[in-house]
Amino acid sequence: VLQGVSVRVGDRLLCYPDLFIPAGARIALTGPSGAGKTTLLRLIAGLLKPETGQISVGGRELDATTADAWRARLGWMPQSPHFLNESLARNISMGQAGNLDAALRAAAVEDAVEALPGGRSARLGETGGGLSGGEARRVTLARAIFARPDVLLADEPTADLDPATRDTVMAGLDVLAARGCSLIIATHDPVLIARMDRTLTIGRTA
């Protein structure tokens, strides 16, 4: 729940509408570039503190005492993927037990991973050396699917992708939604927007 939330970015005060996001919702955040969509994702993740207003999760205010437990329930797909200087497998599993095969398959990135020198043991740099932009995006999707989050925050997950890769990413998002994961997605993509249940346009500043 967002109530009266605003945040200062540089010399602008971004003001957001009051918002209630129920469990299992699929929401598209739209608006022009620079309107504050990514900033809203960071606010929801507890990475930024509002200038005014309050964000609450499950009836508890999102603050320094609750943020860590909340972020443990989140999946994150940034617009520019970043990776640990670890194996690809560890970048997906983050050291947790789970079904790596199923995550790679759902994100349709199995073939790209097997083509890497070392396959799943290939060491990735911060920018995912050896992966194309679309493949890196799908690896972050595999990470989210593996983690089985309650909420996925995704920033332009289909930007600059060819139609086939875009369809693959959207299908992976559907896998998460089918599990009951809430999707909160910042996007300009009209095809992805049309697949969401609700659209929230961002853009009011003070």
PDB file of C-alpha atoms in Angstrom, residues 99-178:
ATOM      1  CA  ASN A  99      15.498 -26.815  -9.506  1.00  0.00           C
ATOM      2  CA  LEU A 100      18.040 -25.114 -11.779  1.00  0.00           C
ATOM      3  CA  ASP A 101      16.971 -27.141 -14.823  1.00  0.00           C
ATOM      4  CA  ALA A 102      13.356 -26.016 -14.485  1.00  0.00           C
ATOM      5  CA  ALA A 103      14.362 -22.353 -14.090  1.00  0.00           C
ATOM      6  CA  LEU A 104      16.587 -22.418 -17.178  1.00  0.00           C
ATOM      7  CA  ARG A 105      13.868 -24.185 -19.153  1.00  0.00           C
ATOM      8  CA  ALA A 106      11.118 -21.762 -18.100  1.00  0.00           C
ATOM      9  CA  ALA A 107      13.311 -18.805 -19.083  1.00  0.00           C
ATOM     10  CA  ALA A 108      14.184 -20.529 -22.406  1.00  0.00           C
ATOM     11  CA  VAL A 109      17.877 -19.918 -21.829  1.00  0.00           C
ATOM     12  CA  GLU A 110      19.127 -23.530 -21.648  1.00  0.00           C
ATOM     13  CA  ASP A 111      20.721 -23.552 -25.109  1.00  0.00           C
ATOM     14  CA  ALA A 112      22.491 -20.232 -24.573  1.00  0.00           C
ATOM     15  CA  VAL A 113      23.904 -21.441 -21.259  1.00  0.00           C
ATOM     16  CA  GLU A 114      25.127 -24.746 -22.695  1.00  0.00           C
ATOM     17  CA  ALA A 115      26.835 -22.840 -25.537  1.00  0.00           C
ATOM     18  CA  LEU A 116      28.994 -20.881 -23.088  1.00  0.00           C
ATOM     19  CA  PRO A 117      32.541 -22.147 -22.484  1.00  0.00           C
ATOM     20  CA  GLY A 118      32.051 -24.132 -19.298  1.00  0.00           C
ATOM     21  CA  GLY A 119      28.258 -24.067 -19.585  1.00  0.00           C
ATOM     22  CA  ARG A 120      26.674 -23.578 -16.197  1.00  0.00           C
ATOM     23  CA  SER A 121      30.127 -23.312 -14.624  1.00  0.00           C
ATOM     24  CA  ALA A 122      31.036 -20.329 -16.832  1.00  0.00           C
ATOM     25  CA  ARG A 123      32.144 -17.412 -14.694  1.00  0.00           C
ATOM     26  CA  LEU A 124      30.216 -14.213 -15.347  1.00  0.00           C
ATOM     27  CA  GLY A 125      31.578 -10.734 -14.840  1.00  0.00           C
ATOM     28  CA  GLU A 126      29.333  -7.930 -13.618  1.00  0.00           C
ATOM     29  CA  THR A 127      27.928  -7.395 -17.107  1.00  0.00           C
ATOM     30  CA  GLY A 128      27.503 -11.111 -17.927  1.00  0.00           C
ATOM     31  CA  GLY A 129      30.475 -11.660 -20.215  1.00  0.00           C
ATOM     32  CA  GLY A 130      29.627 -14.069 -23.022  1.00  0.00           C
ATOM     33  CA  LEU A 131      25.897 -13.386 -22.885  1.00  0.00           C
ATOM     34  CA  SER A 132      24.013 -11.188 -25.319  1.00  0.00           C
ATOM     35  CA  GLY A 133      21.680  -8.543 -23.920  1.00  0.00           C
ATOM     36  CA  GLY A 134      18.650 -10.755 -24.472  1.00  0.00           C
ATOM     37  CA  GLU A 135      20.368 -13.786 -22.948  1.00  0.00           C
ATOM     38  CA  ALA A 136      21.409 -11.766 -19.899  1.00  0.00           C
ATOM     39  CA  ARG A 137      17.803 -10.631 -19.477  1.00  0.00           C
ATOM     40  CA  ARG A 138      16.655 -14.251 -19.623  1.00  0.00           C
ATOM     41  CA  VAL A 139      19.255 -15.297 -17.041  1.00  0.00           C
ATOM     42  CA  THR A 140      17.846 -12.690 -14.628  1.00  0.00           C
ATOM     43  CA  LEU A 141      14.402 -14.140 -15.378  1.00  0.00           C
ATOM     44  CA  ALA A 142      15.715 -17.636 -14.598  1.00  0.00           C
ATOM     45  CA  ARG A 143      17.064 -16.270 -11.305  1.00  0.00           C
ATOM     46  CA  ALA A 144      13.632 -14.883 -10.433  1.00  0.00           C
ATOM     47  CA  ILE A 145      11.871 -18.123 -11.402  1.00  0.00           C
ATOM     48  CA  PHE A 146      14.367 -20.169  -9.351  1.00  0.00           C
ATOM     49  CA  ALA A 147      13.841 -17.998  -6.263  1.00  0.00           C
ATOM     50  CA  ARG A 148      10.026 -18.353  -6.401  1.00  0.00           C
ATOM     51  CA  PRO A 149       9.422 -14.799  -5.089  1.00  0.00           C
ATOM     52  CA  ASP A 150       6.143 -13.495  -3.766  1.00  0.00           C
ATOM     53  CA  VAL A 151       6.572 -10.304  -5.815  1.00  0.00           C
ATOM     54  CA  LEU A 152       8.625  -9.602  -8.939  1.00  0.00           C
ATOM     55  CA  LEU A 153       9.795  -6.062  -9.649  1.00  0.00           C
ATOM     56  CA  ALA A 154      10.853  -5.811 -13.297  1.00  0.00           C
ATOM     57  CA  ASP A 155      12.264  -2.748 -15.053  1.00  0.00           C
ATOM     58  CA  GLU A 156      11.651  -2.780 -18.825  1.00  0.00           C
ATOM     59  CA  PRO A 157      12.071  -6.578 -19.073  1.00  0.00           C
ATOM     60  CA  THR A 158      11.293  -6.656 -22.820  1.00  0.00           C
ATOM     61  CA  ALA A 159      13.122  -3.474 -23.914  1.00  0.00           C
ATOM     62  CA  ASP A 160      15.346  -3.813 -27.000  1.00  0.00           C
ATOM     63  CA  LEU A 161      14.501  -7.499 -27.470  1.00  0.00           C
ATOM     64  CA  ASP A 162      13.580  -9.112 -30.762  1.00  0.00           C
ATOM     65  CA  PRO A 163       9.978 -10.375 -30.951  1.00  0.00           C
ATOM     66  CA  ALA A 164      10.888 -14.030 -30.304  1.00  0.00           C
ATOM     67  CA  THR A 165      12.974 -13.206 -27.228  1.00  0.00           C
ATOM     68  CA  ARG A 166      10.291 -10.809 -25.991  1.00  0.00           C
ATOM     69  CA  ASP A 167       7.694 -13.584 -26.252  1.00  0.00           C
ATOM     70  CA  THR A 168      10.020 -15.908 -24.316  1.00  0.00           C
ATOM     71  CA  VAL A 169      10.449 -13.393 -21.511  1.00  0.00           C
ATOM     72  CA  MET A 170       6.705 -12.758 -21.319  1.00  0.00           C
ATOM     73  CA  ALA A 171       6.059 -16.500 -21.154  1.00  0.00           C
ATOM     74  CA  GLY A 172       8.504 -16.724 -18.244  1.00  0.00           C
ATOM     75  CA  LEU A 173       6.659 -13.918 -16.482  1.00  0.00           C
ATOM     76  CA  ASP A 174       3.465 -15.899 -16.988  1.00  0.00           C
ATOM     77  CA  VAL A 175       5.133 -18.861 -15.231  1.00  0.00           C
ATOM     78  CA  LEU A 176       5.718 -16.681 -12.172  1.00  0.00           C
ATOM     79  CA  ALA A 177       2.194 -15.243 -12.267  1.00  0.00           C
ATOM     80  CA  ALA A 178       0.722 -18.741 -12.482  1.00  0.00           C
TER      81      ALA A 178
END
